[in-house]
Short mmCIF file of C-alpha atoms and ligand atoms in Angstrom, two decimals:
data_model
loop_
_atom_site.label_atom_id
_atom_site.label_comp_id
_atom_site.label_asym_id
_atom_site.label_seq_id
_atom_site.Cartn_x
_atom_site.Cartn_y
_atom_site.Cartn_z
CA MET A 24 55.19 111.65 48.46
CA SER A 25 52.24 112.63 46.35
CA SER A 26 52.11 116.27 45.27
CA ALA A 27 48.39 116.12 45.99
CA ARG A 28 48.89 116.00 49.73
CA PRO A 29 51.15 118.63 51.27
CA PRO A 30 54.07 117.30 53.32
CA ARG A 31 53.13 118.22 56.87
CA ARG A 32 55.31 115.78 58.76
CA ILE A 33 58.83 117.13 58.90
CA ALA A 34 62.21 115.60 59.84
CA VAL A 35 64.99 118.08 60.61
CA LEU A 36 68.64 117.03 60.27
CA ILE A 37 71.25 118.95 62.25
CA SER A 38 74.88 118.67 63.27
CA GLY A 39 75.37 121.65 65.57
CA THR A 40 73.69 124.38 67.52
CA GLY A 41 70.33 124.05 65.86
CA SER A 42 69.23 127.68 65.78
CA ASN A 43 67.47 127.13 62.44
CA MET A 44 65.80 124.03 63.87
CA LEU A 45 64.51 126.17 66.76
CA ALA A 46 63.29 128.81 64.29
CA LEU A 47 61.38 126.05 62.50
CA LEU A 48 59.85 124.85 65.76
CA GLU A 49 58.80 128.42 66.50
CA GLY A 50 57.36 128.65 62.99
CA CYS A 51 55.20 125.61 63.77
CA ALA A 52 54.16 127.06 67.12
CA ARG A 53 53.00 130.35 65.64
CA GLY A 54 51.23 128.65 62.72
CA GLU A 55 53.50 129.90 59.95
CA ILE A 56 54.26 126.23 59.32
CA THR A 57 51.06 124.19 59.31
CA GLY A 58 53.04 121.05 59.99
CA GLU A 59 54.81 119.18 62.73
CA ILE A 60 58.44 118.37 63.34
CA VAL A 61 58.18 114.66 63.99
CA ARG A 62 61.87 114.00 64.58
CA VAL A 63 65.20 115.81 64.84
CA LEU A 64 68.14 113.66 63.78
CA SER A 65 71.84 114.31 64.10
CA ASP A 66 75.05 112.62 63.10
CA GLN A 67 76.56 114.24 66.22
CA PRO A 68 75.23 112.77 69.49
CA GLN A 69 76.57 115.81 71.37
CA ALA A 70 74.97 118.38 69.06
CA ALA A 71 73.54 121.16 71.22
CA GLY A 72 70.51 121.27 68.94
CA LEU A 73 69.51 117.72 69.93
CA ALA A 74 69.21 118.65 73.59
CA LYS A 75 67.30 121.81 72.66
CA ALA A 76 64.83 119.83 70.54
CA ALA A 77 64.38 117.24 73.29
CA ALA A 78 63.72 120.05 75.79
CA CYS A 79 60.95 121.23 73.46
CA GLY A 80 59.40 117.75 73.55
CA VAL A 81 60.43 116.78 70.02
CA PRO A 82 61.58 113.18 69.43
CA VAL A 83 65.30 113.16 68.75
CA GLN A 84 67.67 110.55 67.37
CA ALA A 85 71.44 110.51 67.11
CA LEU A 86 72.87 108.51 64.24
CA PRO A 87 76.65 108.77 64.50
CA PHE A 88 78.86 107.41 61.79
CA GLU A 89 80.08 103.98 62.88
CA SER A 90 83.62 102.83 62.26
CA GLY A 91 83.88 100.65 59.19
CA GLU A 92 80.58 101.93 57.88
CA SER A 93 80.47 103.37 54.36
CA ARG A 94 78.66 106.60 53.62
CA HIS A 95 76.09 104.59 51.70
CA GLU A 96 75.46 102.27 54.66
CA HIS A 97 75.16 105.20 57.02
CA ASP A 98 72.74 107.01 54.76
CA LEU A 99 70.61 103.87 54.42
CA ARG A 100 70.28 103.85 58.22
CA LEU A 101 69.41 107.54 58.13
CA ARG A 102 66.81 106.94 55.44
CA SER A 103 65.22 104.16 57.53
CA ALA A 104 65.11 106.42 60.57
CA ILE A 105 63.43 109.19 58.60
CA GLU A 106 60.91 106.79 57.11
CA ASP A 107 60.27 105.29 60.53
CA SER A 108 59.41 108.79 61.80
CA GLY A 109 56.72 109.13 59.13
CA ALA A 110 58.30 112.34 57.83
CA GLU A 111 57.24 113.51 54.39
CA LEU A 112 59.60 116.47 54.17
CA VAL A 113 63.31 116.43 55.04
CA VAL A 114 64.79 119.73 56.15
CA LEU A 115 68.57 120.07 56.44
CA ALA A 116 69.43 122.69 59.03
CA GLY A 117 73.18 122.75 59.45
CA TYR A 118 73.65 119.05 58.67
CA MET A 119 77.36 118.90 57.94
CA ARG A 120 77.72 115.49 56.34
CA ILE A 121 77.65 115.15 52.56
CA LEU A 122 74.77 112.89 51.67
CA ASP A 123 75.05 109.89 49.40
CA GLU A 124 73.57 110.38 45.91
CA GLN A 125 71.08 107.54 46.35
CA PHE A 126 69.81 109.12 49.56
CA VAL A 127 69.41 112.49 47.84
CA ASN A 128 67.63 110.94 44.88
CA HIS A 129 65.32 109.02 47.17
CA PHE A 130 64.15 112.23 48.83
CA ALA A 131 64.34 114.36 45.68
CA THR A 132 61.47 116.87 45.51
CA ARG A 133 60.99 116.72 49.28
CA MET A 134 64.29 117.82 50.77
CA LEU A 135 65.29 121.42 51.48
CA ASN A 136 68.54 123.00 52.67
CA ILE A 137 69.62 126.43 53.82
CA HIS A 138 73.02 127.77 52.86
CA PRO A 139 74.70 130.92 54.19
CA SER A 140 75.41 132.61 50.87
CA LEU A 141 73.65 133.92 47.80
CA LEU A 142 73.95 130.77 45.70
CA PRO A 143 75.44 130.02 43.26
CA ARG A 144 78.10 132.22 44.85
CA HIS A 145 80.16 130.64 47.59
CA LYS A 146 79.08 127.03 47.72
CA GLY A 147 80.71 125.08 50.54
CA LEU A 148 82.24 126.33 53.77
CA HIS A 149 83.57 129.66 55.14
CA THR A 150 81.13 131.71 53.12
CA HIS A 151 81.34 134.88 55.24
CA ARG A 152 85.12 135.08 54.97
CA ARG A 153 84.95 134.39 51.24
CA VAL A 154 82.39 137.17 50.71
CA LEU A 155 84.80 139.62 52.34
CA GLU A 156 87.79 138.34 50.37
CA ALA A 157 85.81 138.68 47.13
CA GLY A 158 84.67 142.21 48.01
CA ASP A 159 81.01 141.33 47.43
CA ALA A 160 78.57 144.20 47.88
CA THR A 161 75.79 141.89 49.10
CA HIS A 162 75.55 138.70 51.11
CA GLY A 163 72.76 136.58 52.46
CA ALA A 164 71.21 133.13 52.65
CA SER A 165 69.50 130.79 50.22
CA VAL A 166 66.85 128.12 50.73
CA HIS A 167 67.05 125.50 48.01
CA TYR A 168 65.92 122.04 47.09
CA VAL A 169 68.63 119.44 47.51
CA THR A 170 70.10 117.68 44.50
CA PRO A 171 73.22 115.50 44.29
CA GLU A 172 75.31 118.58 43.41
CA LEU A 173 76.51 120.06 46.70
CA ASP A 174 74.71 123.37 47.34
CA GLY A 175 73.63 123.21 43.71
CA GLY A 176 69.89 122.56 43.83
CA PRO A 177 67.34 125.10 42.62
CA CYS A 178 66.82 128.05 44.95
CA VAL A 179 63.42 129.07 46.24
CA LEU A 180 64.08 132.16 48.35
CA GLN A 181 67.12 134.31 49.05
CA GLY A 182 67.39 136.95 51.73
CA TYR A 183 70.14 139.49 51.23
CA LEU A 184 71.71 142.54 52.81
CA ALA A 185 74.39 145.07 51.99
CA VAL A 186 77.91 144.29 53.18
CA ARG A 187 79.28 147.18 55.22
CA PRO A 188 82.88 148.41 55.08
CA ASP A 189 83.31 147.54 58.77
CA ASP A 190 81.92 144.01 58.49
CA ASP A 191 83.99 141.05 59.54
CA ALA A 192 83.15 137.36 59.19
CA GLU A 193 81.47 137.31 62.61
CA SER A 194 79.23 140.33 61.99
CA LEU A 195 78.19 138.78 58.68
CA ARG A 196 77.55 135.41 60.32
CA LEU A 197 75.22 137.02 62.85
CA ALA A 198 73.41 139.12 60.25
CA VAL A 199 72.96 136.18 57.90
CA HIS A 200 71.72 133.95 60.72
CA ARG A 201 68.95 136.50 61.41
CA ILE A 202 67.93 136.25 57.77
CA GLU A 203 67.99 132.45 57.91
CA HIS A 204 65.62 132.39 60.87
CA VAL A 205 63.07 134.35 58.83
CA ILE A 206 63.35 132.75 55.42
CA TYR A 207 63.60 129.08 56.42
CA PRO A 208 60.30 128.88 58.36
CA ARG A 209 58.67 130.81 55.55
CA VAL A 210 59.75 128.36 52.84
CA VAL A 211 59.03 125.28 54.94
CA GLY A 212 55.62 126.82 55.66
CA TRP A 213 54.98 127.19 51.93
CA ALA A 214 55.91 123.55 51.36
CA ALA A 215 53.76 122.28 54.24
CA ALA A 216 50.81 124.32 52.97
CA GLY A 217 51.16 122.82 49.48
CA ARG A 218 52.07 126.20 47.97
CA LEU A 219 55.60 125.11 47.01
CA GLN A 220 56.63 122.03 45.06
CA LEU A 221 59.51 120.94 42.90
CA VAL A 222 58.03 120.24 39.47
CA GLU A 223 60.26 118.97 36.69
CA GLY A 224 63.28 120.39 38.46
CA LEU A 225 61.85 123.86 39.05
CA PRO A 226 60.50 125.20 42.33
CA THR A 227 56.88 126.06 41.67
CA PHE A 228 55.21 128.57 43.95
CA ASP A 229 51.44 128.98 43.86
CA GLY A 230 51.51 127.17 40.52
CA VAL A 231 54.14 129.48 38.98
CA PRO A 232 57.56 127.97 38.11
CA LEU A 233 60.37 130.06 39.59
CA GLN A 234 62.98 130.69 36.90
CA GLN A 235 64.85 132.75 39.50
CA PRO A 236 64.66 132.57 43.28
CA ILE A 237 62.39 134.99 45.09
CA ARG A 238 64.68 137.66 46.60
CA GLU A 239 64.02 139.74 49.68
CA GLU A 240 66.17 142.57 51.00
CA PHE A 241 66.82 142.75 54.72
CA SER A 242 67.96 145.82 56.61
CA ARG A 243 70.64 145.76 59.27
CA ALA A 244 69.80 146.33 62.91
C1 GRF B 315 73.57 127.84 59.11
O1 GRF B 315 74.39 128.94 58.83
C2 GRF B 315 73.07 127.22 57.84
O2 GRF B 315 72.94 128.13 56.80
C3 GRF B 315 74.16 126.25 57.51
O3 GRF B 315 74.58 125.74 58.76
C4 GRF B 315 74.33 126.71 59.76
C5 GRF B 315 73.55 126.04 60.85
O4 GRF B 315 73.36 126.88 61.95
N1 GRF B 315 73.70 125.24 56.61
P1 GRF B 315 72.39 126.45 63.12
O5 GRF B 315 72.90 125.11 63.66
O6 GRF B 315 71.03 126.33 62.57
O7 GRF B 315 72.53 127.54 64.14
#
């Protein structure tokens, strides 16, 4: 992908309910994302998000892991499917498989992920429970470029909120999901408009390298 031409054709990878994928579709519909979701792909044929995308008229494709297939072989098939769709930007939205390093390197600079924590805190799973166990005062979500290090790529935008004494993992999950549905369309919109790029390993927004992610506080309903 040339940095001269913004990536307007978007592939979204999901494994589950797809609420972020729907938020991205809504972002396209209201013009916050001046791009088009050209395909939604899932490793889970039964993923609820696939049916939701299809109901919205978006081309969908299930690519389940086949028995005897290595991760590398599977990710080569996934890469072919993405390239076949014409996508220029790959957006991971609850895609639960760890991606092969060659796949990640192939799409380096044009692959984004959203993670339900304030990275680098709480990489991996069960972030809401771990925030409570750690007694964190704040929690939130991070949109970051994808690198071979799991949940380790440079962050663009973080939305955060105060953890309340009466929070449990479910209340945090719901609150963080609301943040995700705001910040992900925003960042993808920046990328599709050519305002955001990854330059020499640093997210660069309106020409300014981000040494730290942009942070936005959210209030609780
Ligand atoms: C989100 O919490 C996202 O941060 C994480 O996976 C979850 C996907 O949720 N990567 P949904 O399928 O978009 O509802």
